[in-house]
Coordinates of C-alpha atoms in Angstrom, one line a residue:
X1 CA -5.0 -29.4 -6.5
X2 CA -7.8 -28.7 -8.4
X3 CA -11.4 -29.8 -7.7
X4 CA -12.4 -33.5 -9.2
X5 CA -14.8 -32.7 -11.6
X6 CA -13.0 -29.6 -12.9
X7 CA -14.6 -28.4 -16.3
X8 CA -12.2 -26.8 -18.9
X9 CA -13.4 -23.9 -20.6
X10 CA -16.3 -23.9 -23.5
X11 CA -13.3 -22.6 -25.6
X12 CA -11.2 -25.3 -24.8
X13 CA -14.4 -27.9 -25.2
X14 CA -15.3 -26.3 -28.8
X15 CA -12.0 -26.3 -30.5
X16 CA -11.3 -29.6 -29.5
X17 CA -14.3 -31.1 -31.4
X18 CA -13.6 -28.5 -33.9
X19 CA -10.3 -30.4 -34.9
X20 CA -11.3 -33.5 -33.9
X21 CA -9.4 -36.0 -31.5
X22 CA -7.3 -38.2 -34.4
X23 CA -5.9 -34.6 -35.9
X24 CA -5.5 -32.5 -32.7
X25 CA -3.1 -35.3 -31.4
X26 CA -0.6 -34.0 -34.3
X27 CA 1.7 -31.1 -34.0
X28 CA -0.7 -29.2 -36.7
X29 CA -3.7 -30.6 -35.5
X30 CA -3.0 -28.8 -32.2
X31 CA -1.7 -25.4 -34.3
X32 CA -4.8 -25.2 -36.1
X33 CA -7.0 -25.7 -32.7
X34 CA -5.9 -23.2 -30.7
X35 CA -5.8 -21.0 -33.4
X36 CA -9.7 -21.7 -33.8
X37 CA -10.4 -21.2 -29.8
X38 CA -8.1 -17.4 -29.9
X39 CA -8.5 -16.2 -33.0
X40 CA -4.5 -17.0 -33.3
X41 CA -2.8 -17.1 -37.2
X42 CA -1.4 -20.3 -37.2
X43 CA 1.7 -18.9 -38.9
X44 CA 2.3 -16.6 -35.8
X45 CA 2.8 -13.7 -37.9
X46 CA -0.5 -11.4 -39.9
X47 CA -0.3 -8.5 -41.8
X48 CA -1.9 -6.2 -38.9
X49 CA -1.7 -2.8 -39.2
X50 CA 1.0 -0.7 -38.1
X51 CA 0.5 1.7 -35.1
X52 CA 2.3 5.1 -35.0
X53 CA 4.2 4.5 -31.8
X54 CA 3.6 8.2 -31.0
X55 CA 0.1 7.4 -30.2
X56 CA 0.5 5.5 -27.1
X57 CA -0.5 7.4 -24.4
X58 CA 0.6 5.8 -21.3
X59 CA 3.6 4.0 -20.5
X60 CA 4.0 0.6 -22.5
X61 CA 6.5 -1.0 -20.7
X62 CA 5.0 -1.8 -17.3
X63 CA 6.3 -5.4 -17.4
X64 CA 9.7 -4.2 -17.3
X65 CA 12.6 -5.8 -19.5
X66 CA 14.4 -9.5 -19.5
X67 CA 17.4 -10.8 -21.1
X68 CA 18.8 -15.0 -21.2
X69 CA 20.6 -17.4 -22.2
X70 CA 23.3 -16.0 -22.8
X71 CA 26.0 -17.4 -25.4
X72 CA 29.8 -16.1 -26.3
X73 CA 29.2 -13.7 -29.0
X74 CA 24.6 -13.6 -27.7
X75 CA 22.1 -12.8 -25.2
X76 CA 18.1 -12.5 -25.7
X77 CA 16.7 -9.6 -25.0
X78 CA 12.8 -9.3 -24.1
X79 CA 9.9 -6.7 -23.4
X80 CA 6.4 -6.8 -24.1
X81 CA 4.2 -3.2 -24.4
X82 CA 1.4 -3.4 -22.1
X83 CA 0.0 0.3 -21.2
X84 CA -2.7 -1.2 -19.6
X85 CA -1.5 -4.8 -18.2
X86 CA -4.2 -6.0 -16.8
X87 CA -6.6 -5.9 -19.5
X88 CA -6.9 -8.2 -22.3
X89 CA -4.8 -7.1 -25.4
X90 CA -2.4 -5.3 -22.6
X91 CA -4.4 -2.1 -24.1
X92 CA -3.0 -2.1 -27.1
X93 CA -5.4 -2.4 -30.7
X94 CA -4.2 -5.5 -32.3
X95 CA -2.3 -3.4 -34.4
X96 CA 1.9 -3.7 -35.0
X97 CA 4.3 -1.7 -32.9
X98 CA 7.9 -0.6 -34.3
X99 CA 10.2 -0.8 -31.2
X100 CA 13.6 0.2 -31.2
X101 CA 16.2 -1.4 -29.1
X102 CA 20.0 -0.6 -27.8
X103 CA 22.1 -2.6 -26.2
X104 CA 25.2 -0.8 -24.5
X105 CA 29.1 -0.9 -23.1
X106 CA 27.6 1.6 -20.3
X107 CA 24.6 2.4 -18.2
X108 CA 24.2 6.2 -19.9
X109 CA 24.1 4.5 -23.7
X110 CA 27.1 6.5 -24.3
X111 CA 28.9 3.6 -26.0
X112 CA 26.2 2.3 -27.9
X113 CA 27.5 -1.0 -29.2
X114 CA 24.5 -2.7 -30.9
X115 CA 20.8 -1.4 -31.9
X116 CA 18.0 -2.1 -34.1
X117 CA 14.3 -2.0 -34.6
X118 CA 12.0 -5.0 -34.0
X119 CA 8.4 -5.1 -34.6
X120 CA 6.2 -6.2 -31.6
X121 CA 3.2 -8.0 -32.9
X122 CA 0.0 -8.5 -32.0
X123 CA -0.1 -12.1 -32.5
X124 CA 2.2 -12.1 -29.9
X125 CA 0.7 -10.0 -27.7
X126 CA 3.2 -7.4 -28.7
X127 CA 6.0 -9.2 -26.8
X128 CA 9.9 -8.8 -28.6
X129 CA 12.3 -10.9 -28.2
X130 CA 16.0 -9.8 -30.2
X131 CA 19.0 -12.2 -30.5
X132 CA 21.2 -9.7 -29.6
X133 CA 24.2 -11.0 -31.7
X134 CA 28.1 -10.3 -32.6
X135 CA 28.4 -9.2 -29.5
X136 CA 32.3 -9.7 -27.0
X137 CA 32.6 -12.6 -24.8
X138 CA 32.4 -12.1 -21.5
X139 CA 31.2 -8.8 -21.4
X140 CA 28.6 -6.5 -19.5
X141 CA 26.0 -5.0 -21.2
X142 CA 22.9 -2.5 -20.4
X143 CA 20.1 -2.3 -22.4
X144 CA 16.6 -0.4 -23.5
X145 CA 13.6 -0.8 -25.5
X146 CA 11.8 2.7 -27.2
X147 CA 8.2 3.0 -28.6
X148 CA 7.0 6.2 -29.6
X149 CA 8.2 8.6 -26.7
X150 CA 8.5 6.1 -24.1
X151 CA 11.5 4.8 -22.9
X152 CA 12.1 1.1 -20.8
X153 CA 14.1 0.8 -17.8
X154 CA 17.9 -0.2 -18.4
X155 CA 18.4 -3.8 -18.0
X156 CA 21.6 -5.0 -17.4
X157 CA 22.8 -8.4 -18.9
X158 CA 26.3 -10.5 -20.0
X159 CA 27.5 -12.7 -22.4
X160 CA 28.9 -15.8 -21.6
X161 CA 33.0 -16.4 -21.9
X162 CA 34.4 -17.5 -25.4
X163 CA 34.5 -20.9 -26.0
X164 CA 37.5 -23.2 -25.2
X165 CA 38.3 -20.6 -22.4
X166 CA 38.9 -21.4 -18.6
X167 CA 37.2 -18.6 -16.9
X168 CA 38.2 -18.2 -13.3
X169 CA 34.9 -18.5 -11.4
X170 CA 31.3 -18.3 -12.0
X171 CA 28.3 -17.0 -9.7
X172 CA 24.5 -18.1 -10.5
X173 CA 21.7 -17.9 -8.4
X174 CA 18.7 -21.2 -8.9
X175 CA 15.2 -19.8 -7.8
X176 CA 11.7 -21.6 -8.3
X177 CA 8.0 -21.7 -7.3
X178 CA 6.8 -17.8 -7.2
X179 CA 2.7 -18.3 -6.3
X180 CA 1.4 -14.8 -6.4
X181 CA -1.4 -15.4 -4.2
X182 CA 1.0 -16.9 -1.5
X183 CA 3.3 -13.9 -0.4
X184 CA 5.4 -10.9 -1.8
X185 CA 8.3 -11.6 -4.1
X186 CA 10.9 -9.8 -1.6
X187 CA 13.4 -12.4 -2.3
X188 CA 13.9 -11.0 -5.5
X189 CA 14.3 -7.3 -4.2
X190 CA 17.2 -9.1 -2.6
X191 CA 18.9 -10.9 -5.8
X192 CA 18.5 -7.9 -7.8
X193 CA 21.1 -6.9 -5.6
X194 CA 23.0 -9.1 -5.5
X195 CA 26.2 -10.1 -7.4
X196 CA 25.5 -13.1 -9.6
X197 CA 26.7 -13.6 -13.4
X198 CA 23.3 -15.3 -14.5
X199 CA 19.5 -16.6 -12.6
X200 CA 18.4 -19.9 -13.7
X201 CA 14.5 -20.3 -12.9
X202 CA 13.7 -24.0 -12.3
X203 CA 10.1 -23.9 -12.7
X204 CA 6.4 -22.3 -11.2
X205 CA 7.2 -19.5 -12.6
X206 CA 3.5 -18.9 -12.3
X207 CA 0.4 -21.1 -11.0
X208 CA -2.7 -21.2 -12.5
X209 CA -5.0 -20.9 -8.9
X210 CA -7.1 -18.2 -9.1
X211 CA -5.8 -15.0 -7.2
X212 CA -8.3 -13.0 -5.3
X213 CA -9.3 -9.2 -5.4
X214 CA -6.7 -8.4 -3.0
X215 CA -3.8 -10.8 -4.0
X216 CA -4.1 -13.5 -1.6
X217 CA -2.2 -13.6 1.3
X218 CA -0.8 -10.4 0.6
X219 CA -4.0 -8.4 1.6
X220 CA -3.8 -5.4 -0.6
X221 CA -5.1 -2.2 1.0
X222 CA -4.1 0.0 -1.8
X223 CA -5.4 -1.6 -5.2
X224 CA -7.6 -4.3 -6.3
X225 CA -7.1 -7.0 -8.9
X226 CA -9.8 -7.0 -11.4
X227 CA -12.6 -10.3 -11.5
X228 CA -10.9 -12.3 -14.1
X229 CA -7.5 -13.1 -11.8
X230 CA -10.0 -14.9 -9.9
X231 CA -10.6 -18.3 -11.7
X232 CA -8.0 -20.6 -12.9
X233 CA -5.9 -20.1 -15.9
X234 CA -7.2 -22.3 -19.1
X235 CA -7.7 -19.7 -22.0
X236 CA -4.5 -18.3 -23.9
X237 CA -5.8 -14.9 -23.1
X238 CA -6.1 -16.3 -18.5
X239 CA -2.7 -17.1 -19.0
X240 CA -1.0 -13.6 -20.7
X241 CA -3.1 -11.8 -18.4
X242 CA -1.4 -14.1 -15.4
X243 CA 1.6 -13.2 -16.7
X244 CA 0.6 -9.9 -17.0
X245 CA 0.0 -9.5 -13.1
X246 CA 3.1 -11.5 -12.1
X247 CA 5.6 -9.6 -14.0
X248 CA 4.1 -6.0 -13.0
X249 CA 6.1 -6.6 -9.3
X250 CA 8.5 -4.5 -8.8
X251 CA 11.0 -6.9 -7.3
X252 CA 11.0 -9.6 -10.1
X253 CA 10.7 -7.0 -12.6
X254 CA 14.1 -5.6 -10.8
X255 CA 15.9 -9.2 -10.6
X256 CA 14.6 -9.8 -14.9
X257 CA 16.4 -6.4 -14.9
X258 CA 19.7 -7.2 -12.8
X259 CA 20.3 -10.3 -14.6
X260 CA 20.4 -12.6 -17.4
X261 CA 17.8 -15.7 -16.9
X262 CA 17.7 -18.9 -18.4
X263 CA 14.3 -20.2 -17.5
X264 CA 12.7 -24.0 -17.7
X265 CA 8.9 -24.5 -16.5
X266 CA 7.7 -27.2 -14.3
X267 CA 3.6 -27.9 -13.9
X268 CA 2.1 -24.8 -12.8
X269 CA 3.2 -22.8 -15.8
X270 CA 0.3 -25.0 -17.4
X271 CA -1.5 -27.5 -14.6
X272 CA -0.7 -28.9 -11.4
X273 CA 1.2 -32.2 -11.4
X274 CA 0.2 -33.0 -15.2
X275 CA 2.3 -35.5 -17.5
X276 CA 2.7 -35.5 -21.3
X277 CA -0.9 -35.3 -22.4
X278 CA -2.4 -36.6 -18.9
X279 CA -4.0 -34.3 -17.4
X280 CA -4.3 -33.5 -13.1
X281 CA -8.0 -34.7 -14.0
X282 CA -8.0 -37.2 -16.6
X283 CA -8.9 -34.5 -19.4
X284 CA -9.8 -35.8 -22.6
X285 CA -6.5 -35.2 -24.2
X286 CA -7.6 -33.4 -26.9
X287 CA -9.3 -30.8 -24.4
X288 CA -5.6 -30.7 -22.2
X289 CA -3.5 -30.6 -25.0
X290 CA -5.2 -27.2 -26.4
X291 CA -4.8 -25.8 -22.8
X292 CA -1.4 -27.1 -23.0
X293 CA -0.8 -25.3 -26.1
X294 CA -2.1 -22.0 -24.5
X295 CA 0.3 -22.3 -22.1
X296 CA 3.3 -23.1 -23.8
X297 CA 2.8 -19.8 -26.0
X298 CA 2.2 -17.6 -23.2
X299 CA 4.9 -18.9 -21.3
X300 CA 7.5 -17.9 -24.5
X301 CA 5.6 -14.9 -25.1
X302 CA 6.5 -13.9 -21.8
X303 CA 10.1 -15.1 -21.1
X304 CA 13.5 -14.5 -22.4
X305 CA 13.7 -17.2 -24.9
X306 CA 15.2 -17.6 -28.2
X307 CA 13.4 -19.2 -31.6
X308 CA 13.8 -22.7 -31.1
X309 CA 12.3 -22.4 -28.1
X310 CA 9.0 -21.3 -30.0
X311 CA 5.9 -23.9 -29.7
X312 CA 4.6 -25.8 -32.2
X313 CA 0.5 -26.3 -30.6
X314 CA 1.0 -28.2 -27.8
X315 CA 4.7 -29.2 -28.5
X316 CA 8.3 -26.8 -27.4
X317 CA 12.0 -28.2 -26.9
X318 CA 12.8 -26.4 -23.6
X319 CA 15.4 -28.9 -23.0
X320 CA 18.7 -27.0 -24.5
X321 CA 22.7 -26.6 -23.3
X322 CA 24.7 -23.8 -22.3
X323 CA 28.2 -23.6 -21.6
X324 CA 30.7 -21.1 -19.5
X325 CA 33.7 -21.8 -21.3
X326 CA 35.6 -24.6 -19.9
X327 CA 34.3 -24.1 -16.4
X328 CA 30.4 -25.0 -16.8
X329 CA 28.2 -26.9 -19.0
X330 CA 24.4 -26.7 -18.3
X331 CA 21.8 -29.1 -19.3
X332 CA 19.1 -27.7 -18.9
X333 CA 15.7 -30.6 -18.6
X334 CA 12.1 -30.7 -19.3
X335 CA 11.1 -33.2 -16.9
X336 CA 7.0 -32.4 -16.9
X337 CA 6.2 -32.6 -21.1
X338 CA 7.6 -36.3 -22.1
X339 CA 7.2 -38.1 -18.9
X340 CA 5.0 -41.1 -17.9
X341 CA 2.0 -40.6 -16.2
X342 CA 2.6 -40.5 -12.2
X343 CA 2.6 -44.4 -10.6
X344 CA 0.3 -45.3 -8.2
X345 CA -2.5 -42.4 -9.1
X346 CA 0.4 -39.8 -8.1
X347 CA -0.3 -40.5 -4.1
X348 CA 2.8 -41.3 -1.5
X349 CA 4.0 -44.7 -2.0
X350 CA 7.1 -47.1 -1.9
X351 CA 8.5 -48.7 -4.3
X352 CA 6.3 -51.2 -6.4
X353 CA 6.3 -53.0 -10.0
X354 CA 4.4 -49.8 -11.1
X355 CA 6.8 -47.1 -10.5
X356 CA 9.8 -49.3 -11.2
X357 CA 9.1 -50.4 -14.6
X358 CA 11.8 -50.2 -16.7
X359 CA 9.7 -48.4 -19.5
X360 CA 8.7 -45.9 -17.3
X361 CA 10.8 -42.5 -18.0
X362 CA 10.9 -38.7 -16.9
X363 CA 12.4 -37.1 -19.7
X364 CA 11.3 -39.5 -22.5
X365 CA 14.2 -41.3 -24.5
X366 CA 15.2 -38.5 -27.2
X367 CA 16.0 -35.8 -24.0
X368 CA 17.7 -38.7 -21.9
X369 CA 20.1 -39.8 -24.8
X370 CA 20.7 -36.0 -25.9
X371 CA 21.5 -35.4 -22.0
X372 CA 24.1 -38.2 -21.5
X373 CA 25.1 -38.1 -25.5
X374 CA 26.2 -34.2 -24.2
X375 CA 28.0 -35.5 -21.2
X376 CA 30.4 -37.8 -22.7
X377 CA 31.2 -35.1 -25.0
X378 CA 31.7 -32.1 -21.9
X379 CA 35.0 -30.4 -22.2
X380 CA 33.7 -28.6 -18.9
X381 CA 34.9 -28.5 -15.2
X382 CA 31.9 -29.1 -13.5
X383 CA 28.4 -30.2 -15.0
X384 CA 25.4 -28.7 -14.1
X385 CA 21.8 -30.1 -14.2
X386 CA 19.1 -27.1 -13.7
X387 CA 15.7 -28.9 -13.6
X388 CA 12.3 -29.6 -12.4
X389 CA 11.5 -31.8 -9.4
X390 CA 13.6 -34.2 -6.4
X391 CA 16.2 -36.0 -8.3
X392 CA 17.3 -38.0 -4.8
X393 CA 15.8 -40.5 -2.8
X394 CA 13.9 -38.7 -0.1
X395 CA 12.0 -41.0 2.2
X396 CA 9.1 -39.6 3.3
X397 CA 8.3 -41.9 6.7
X398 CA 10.8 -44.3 9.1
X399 CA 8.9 -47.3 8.0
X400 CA 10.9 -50.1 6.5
X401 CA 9.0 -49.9 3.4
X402 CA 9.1 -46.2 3.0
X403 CA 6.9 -43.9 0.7
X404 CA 8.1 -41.3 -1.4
X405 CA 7.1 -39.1 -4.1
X406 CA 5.9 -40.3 -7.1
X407 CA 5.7 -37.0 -9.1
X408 CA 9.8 -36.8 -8.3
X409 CA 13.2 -38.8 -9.8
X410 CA 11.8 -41.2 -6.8
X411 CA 8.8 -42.2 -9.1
X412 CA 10.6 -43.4 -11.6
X413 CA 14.0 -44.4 -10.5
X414 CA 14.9 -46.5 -13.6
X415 CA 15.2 -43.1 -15.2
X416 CA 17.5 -42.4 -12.4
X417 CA 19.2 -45.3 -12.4
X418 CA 20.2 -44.7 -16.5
X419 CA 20.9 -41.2 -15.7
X420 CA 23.2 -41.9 -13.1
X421 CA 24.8 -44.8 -15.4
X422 CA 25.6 -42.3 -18.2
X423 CA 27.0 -40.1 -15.9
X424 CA 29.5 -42.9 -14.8
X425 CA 30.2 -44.0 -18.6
X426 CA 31.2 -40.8 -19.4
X427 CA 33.7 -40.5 -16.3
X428 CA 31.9 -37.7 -15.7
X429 CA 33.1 -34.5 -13.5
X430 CA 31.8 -32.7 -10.7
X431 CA 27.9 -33.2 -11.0
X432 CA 25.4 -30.9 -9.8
X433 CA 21.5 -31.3 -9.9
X434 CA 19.9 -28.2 -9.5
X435 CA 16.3 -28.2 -8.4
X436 CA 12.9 -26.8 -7.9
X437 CA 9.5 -27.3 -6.8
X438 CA 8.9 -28.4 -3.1
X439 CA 8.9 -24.8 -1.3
X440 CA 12.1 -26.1 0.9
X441 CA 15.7 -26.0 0.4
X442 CA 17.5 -29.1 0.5
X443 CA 21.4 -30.1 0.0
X444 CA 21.8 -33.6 -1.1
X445 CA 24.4 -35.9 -2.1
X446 CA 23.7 -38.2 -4.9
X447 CA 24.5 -41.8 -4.0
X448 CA 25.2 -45.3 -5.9
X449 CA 22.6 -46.6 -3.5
X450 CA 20.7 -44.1 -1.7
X451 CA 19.8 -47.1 1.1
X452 CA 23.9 -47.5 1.3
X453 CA 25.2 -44.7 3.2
X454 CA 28.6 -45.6 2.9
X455 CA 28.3 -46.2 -0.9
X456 CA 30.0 -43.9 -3.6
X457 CA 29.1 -40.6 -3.0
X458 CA 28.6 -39.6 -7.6
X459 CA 27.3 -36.0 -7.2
X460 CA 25.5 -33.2 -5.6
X461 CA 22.0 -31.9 -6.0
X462 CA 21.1 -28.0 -4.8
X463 CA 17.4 -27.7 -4.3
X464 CA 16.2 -23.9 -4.1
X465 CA 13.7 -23.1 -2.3
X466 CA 10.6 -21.4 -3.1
X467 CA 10.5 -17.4 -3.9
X468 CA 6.9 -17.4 -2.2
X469 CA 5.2 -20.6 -2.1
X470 CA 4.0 -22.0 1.2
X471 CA 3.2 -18.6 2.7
X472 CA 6.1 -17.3 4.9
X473 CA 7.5 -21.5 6.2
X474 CA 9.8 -22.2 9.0
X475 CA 13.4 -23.5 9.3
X476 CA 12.6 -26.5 10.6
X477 CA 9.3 -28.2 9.2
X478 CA 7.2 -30.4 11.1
X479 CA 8.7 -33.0 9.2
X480 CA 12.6 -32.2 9.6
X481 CA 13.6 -34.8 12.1
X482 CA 11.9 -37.4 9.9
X483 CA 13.3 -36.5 7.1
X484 CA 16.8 -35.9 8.3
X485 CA 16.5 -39.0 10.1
X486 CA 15.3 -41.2 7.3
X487 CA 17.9 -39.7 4.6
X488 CA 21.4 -39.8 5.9
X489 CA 22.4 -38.2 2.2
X490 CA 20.2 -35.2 3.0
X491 CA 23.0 -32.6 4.7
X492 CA 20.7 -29.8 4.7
X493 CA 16.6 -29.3 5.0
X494 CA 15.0 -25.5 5.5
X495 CA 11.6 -24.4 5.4
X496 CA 11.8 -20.5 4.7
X497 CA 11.5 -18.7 1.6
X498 CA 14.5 -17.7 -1.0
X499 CA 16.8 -18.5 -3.5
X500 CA 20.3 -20.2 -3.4
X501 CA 23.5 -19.0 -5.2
X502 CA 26.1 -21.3 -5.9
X503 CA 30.0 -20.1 -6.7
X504 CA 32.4 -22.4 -9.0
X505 CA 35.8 -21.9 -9.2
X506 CA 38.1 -24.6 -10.6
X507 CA 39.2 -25.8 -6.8
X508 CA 35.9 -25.9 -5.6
X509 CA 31.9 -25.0 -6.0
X510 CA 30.2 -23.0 -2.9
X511 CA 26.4 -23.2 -2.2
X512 CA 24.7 -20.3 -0.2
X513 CA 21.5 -20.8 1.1
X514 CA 19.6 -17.3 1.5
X515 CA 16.7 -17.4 3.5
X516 CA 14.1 -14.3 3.7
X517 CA 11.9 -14.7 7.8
X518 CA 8.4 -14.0 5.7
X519 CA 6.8 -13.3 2.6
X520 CA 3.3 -12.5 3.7
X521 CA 4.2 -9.2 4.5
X522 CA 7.1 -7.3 2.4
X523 CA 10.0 -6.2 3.0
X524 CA 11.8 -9.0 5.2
X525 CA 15.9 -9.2 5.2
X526 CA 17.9 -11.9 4.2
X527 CA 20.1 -14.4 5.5
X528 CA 22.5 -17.2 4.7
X529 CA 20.9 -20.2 6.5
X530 CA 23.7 -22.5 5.8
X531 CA 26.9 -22.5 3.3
X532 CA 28.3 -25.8 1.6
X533 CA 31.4 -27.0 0.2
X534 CA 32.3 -29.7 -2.4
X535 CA 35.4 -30.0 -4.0
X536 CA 36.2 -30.5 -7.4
X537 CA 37.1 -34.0 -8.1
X538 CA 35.5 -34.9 -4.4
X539 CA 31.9 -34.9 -4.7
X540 CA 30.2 -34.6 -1.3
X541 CA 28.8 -31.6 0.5
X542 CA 30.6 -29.9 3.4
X543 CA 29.4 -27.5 5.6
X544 CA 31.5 -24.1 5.4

C-alpha cells in the first residue's frame, strides 16, 4: 500500500493543470498532457536524427529479446537498445537507431527465412517491436536483432497452428507477480528450460515500490542500484527505468528468450489496487490519469505487443483473442482499467447492497459483451480465460457471514454471475480461468453456487502463483486450514513461489504446479507440488 497522503510528482501536478481537468479526461486531452510533463511528440514519431549504429560503444542489447502473441502466419518480435540500462535515455542521445532483424528456421541463421530493418526511436525509448509476418503455421523459429557491430542473443519463438486445424496438444505455462525487491526470479531460470509452446504473464509484471541500493531482499554484495530505483514509480522516465532494472535479470531475460509471451497487466504495472480513473489514494483524476498514461506507454514500450495494443494517453485495449487452431481459444481480460471502484473502501467484507449492485462491473460492458459475443462464436476445444485477479468465491473466515475480497470476481459477483450466464448460453466447452495476483497457487472449480457444493461443477480456474512476491512463502499458509475448510471448491492451496504449466490434449487438460523452496536467495530447485486432472466434457479437477 502506499502511504495516505502520498503526493504525485510536480510533473504529474503541472501537466495536469496544464491541460486542465474538462480536456485531460478525453483520450487527447490526456495525449497532449503527458506529452507536456516528458517532453513526448504526441504523434509518437519525430524527425530525430539518425545515429550511425557503428558508434555505439558498449553492448545495446542488455535487456535481452521478447517475442508474443503469436498468430498462424505471425509472432512479435521485441528489443529495446539500452548500453547503459540504468540511466535515463538507456544511454543512448535521443537520436534514431537503424536495427536490423532476422528471424530463422535454425539456431545458426543458416536458413534465414524472414529479415528486415526497423528503426528504433527515441520517442520510444528506442524499443522495436516487428510483426514478423508471412510466416508457416506451426513452426519454430529463432531470432536476432543487430545495431552497428553488436549482435542480440537468439531468441527462440513459434507460430501458432493454421486456422481450422486440430492440433494434437498444447503446453503453456501462466506466471504472475515478479516484485523485484522481494526475491530472485529463479523460477524463471527454471521455465526457460522448460518445454512449453507459449508463457502467458497474468499481471505484476512490475511494482512500482521503491527498490533499495541493494535490491531488497536479495541483499546484493556485488553491485548497487543507483538512488532513483529508490522511490516509487510516477514519471514516464521512473517507469522505463523500472523496466529497465527488471528486465536486465538473467533468468526472465532467458524465459522472454525461450518463449513466446502473451502478456496482460494487473495494478502494479501502474498503482496498487487502482480502478479506472480511481486512484489507491483518491488522486485527483486528472493527476492519476497522466500517471496512468505513463504507465501504459512504458509498459508497451517494454513488452512484446503488437499496434493495437499502442496507448492512446491514459487509454489501451489489452483485452484481445488468440486461438490454437481448433484446440484453444484465449480471451485474454483487462480486469483493472474499466472496473468500478472497489466496494466497501476495498477492505474484507461479505456480501452487501454495495458490492452486489447490479451496475457494478469488472470488465466494463464493451469487454464483457466482446468476451461472451467470442464465446458463442468458439469453434475451439477448450476455452481459456488468462486474467487478472480470483474469479471464485474464496471465503476468507468460517463465519456465517463470511468476508471476502473486494478487489477480486468476489467484489463484484454480478459480473460473475453474467459471465458465468454467457458461458452457459453459449453451451460452452471446457472452461478454464487462468489467474494471477495473490502470491499463492490455487486450483478451483467454478460452481453454479459457490455456497452449493453439490451444485453444477461449469469450469475450472488455475491460479499461478507468484514468481517472487511474498519473499520465499510456505506450502501451507497460516491460513490453509481456513481456507480449505471454508471453500469446499478449492482442491488445491500452496504458499511457495513459481509458475504453473497446463497441457491440453483433446481427452483431457493437465495442470502442474511447480514450486521453487525460496527466492530470497538464488538458485533453488523445482518441484511439482501437486498435478490435476479435468477431462474434456467433465469439468472438475482431479488430482493425478
Amino acid at each position: 500500500m502506499t502511504p495516505a497522503g502520498q503526493h504525485h510528482a510536480p510533473e504529474l501536478k503541472a501537466a495536469a493543470r496544464h491541460v486542465g481537468r474538462r480536456r485531460f479526461l478525453t483520450v487527447t486531452g490526456a495525449a497532449a498532457a503527458l506529452a507536456f510533463a516528458t517532453e513526448l511528440p504526441t504523434a509518437g514519431v519525430a524527425s530525430a536524427a539518425e545515429l550511425d549504429g557503428r558508434r555505439i560503444k558498449d553492448n545495446p542489447f542488455t535487456l535481452g529479446v521478447a517475442s508474443g502473441d503469436p498468430l498462424p502466419g505471425s509472432v512479435l518480435l521485441w528489443t529495446r537498445l539500452a548500453p547503459a540500462p540504468y540511466e535515463p535515455g538507456g544511454g543512448l542521445p535521443k537520436e534514431r537507431v537503424a536495427v536490423q532483424w532476422e528471424l530463422a528456421h535454425d539456431a545458426r541463421f543458416r536458413r534465414v527465412a524472414r529479415r528486415g530493418t526497423v528503426t528504433a526511436h527515441p520517442e520510444f525509448n528506442h524499443s522495436v517491436h516487428v510483426e514478423a509476418e508471412h510466416l508457416d503455421a506451426g513452426r519454430t523459429y529463432y531470432f536476432r536483432f543487430k545495431a552497428g557491430t553488436w549482435v542480440s542473443e537468439t531468441g527462440r519463438t513459434r507460430t501458432a497452428p493454421p486456422a481450422g486445424s486440430r492440433p494434437g496438444s498444447l503446453t503453456l505455462a501462466a506466471v504472475s507477480c515478479q516484485a523485484y525487491h522481494d526475491g530472485y526470479f529463479t523460477a524463471y531460470k527454471h521455465l526457460a528450460q522448460d518445454d512449453v509452446d507459449v508463457v502467458f504473464h497474468l499481471g505484476d509484471y512490475l511494482y512500482e515500490y521503491a527498490v533499495n541500493a541493494v535490491g531488497g531482499a536479495r541483499k546484493y554484495t556485488d553491485r548497487t542500484l543507483p538512488a532513483h530505483y529508490n522511490k516509487e514509480t510516477q514519471t514516464l522516465e521512473d517507469y522505463r527505468l523500472r523496466y529497465a532494472l527488471y528486465k536486465s535479470d538473467p533468468d526472465l531475460r532467458a524465459a522472454h528468450a525461450a518463449h513466446p509471451f502473451v502478456v496482460t497487466w494487473d495494478d502494479h504495472e501502474a498503482e496498487n489496487n487502482y480502478a479506472d480513473d480511481i486512484s489507491e489514494n483518491d488522486d485527483p483524476p486528472a493527476e492519476f490519469l497522466l500517471r496512468r498514461a505513463a504507465a501504459y506507454r512504458a509498459y508497451w514500450e517494454n513488452q512484446p505487443l503488437r499496434r493495437p495494443q499502442l496507448p492512446k494517453g491514459p487509454d489501451a485495449q489489452l483485452y484481445r483473442r488468440l486461438v490454437w487452431g481448433r484446440l484453444a481459444q484465449f480471451d485474454i481480460l483487462d480486469t483493472r482499467q474499466y472496473r468500478s471502484d472497489q466496494a466497501y473502501g476495498d477492505t474484507a467484507h461479505a456480501p452487501g447492497p454495495e458490492s452486489d449492485d447490479p451496475a457494478r462491473t469488472i470488465t466494463g460492458a464493451t469487454q464483457e459483451r466482446w468476451l461472451i459475443d467470442g464465446w458463442h462464436r468458439s469453434r475451439a476445444q477448450w476455452n481459456l480465460v488468462p486474467q487478472q485477479v480470483t474469479f471464485s468465491q474464496r471465503k476468507l473466515d468460517l463465519t456465517a457471514q463470511a468476508k471476502l475480497s473486494m478487489d477480486a470476481w468476489d467484489g463484484y459477483r454480478a459480473s460473475r454471475q453474467r459471465v458465468l450466464a454467457g458461458a452457459k448460453a453459449a453451451d460452452l466447452d471446457n472452461l478454464m480461468i487462468l489467474t494471477g495476483d495473490v502470491h499463492v497457487g490455487y486450483a478451483f472449480d467454478i460452481k453454479a453456487d459457490f455456497d452449493d457444493p453439490s451444485s453444477k461443477t461449469l469450469g475450472t480456474e488455475i491460479v499461478a502463483t507468484s514468481i517472487a512476491s511474498g519473499k520465499d512463502g510456505a506450502d501451507k499458509p497460516a491460513n490453509w486450514e481456513t481456507y480449505t475448510k471454508a471453500n469446499p471448491h478449492m482442491k488445491f492451496y500452496n504458499g511457495r513461489r513459481g509458475y504453473v504449466t497446463v497441457g491440453l490434449d483433446r481427452e483431457a487438460a493437465r495442470a502442474d504446479f511447480k514450486t521453487v523452496s525460496a527466492v530470497t536467495t538464488p538458485g533453488a530447485p523445482l518441484k511439482t507440488a501437486a498435478t490435476f486432472l479435468t477431462e474434456a466434457g467433465n469439468p472438475g479437477l482431479h488430482p493425478a
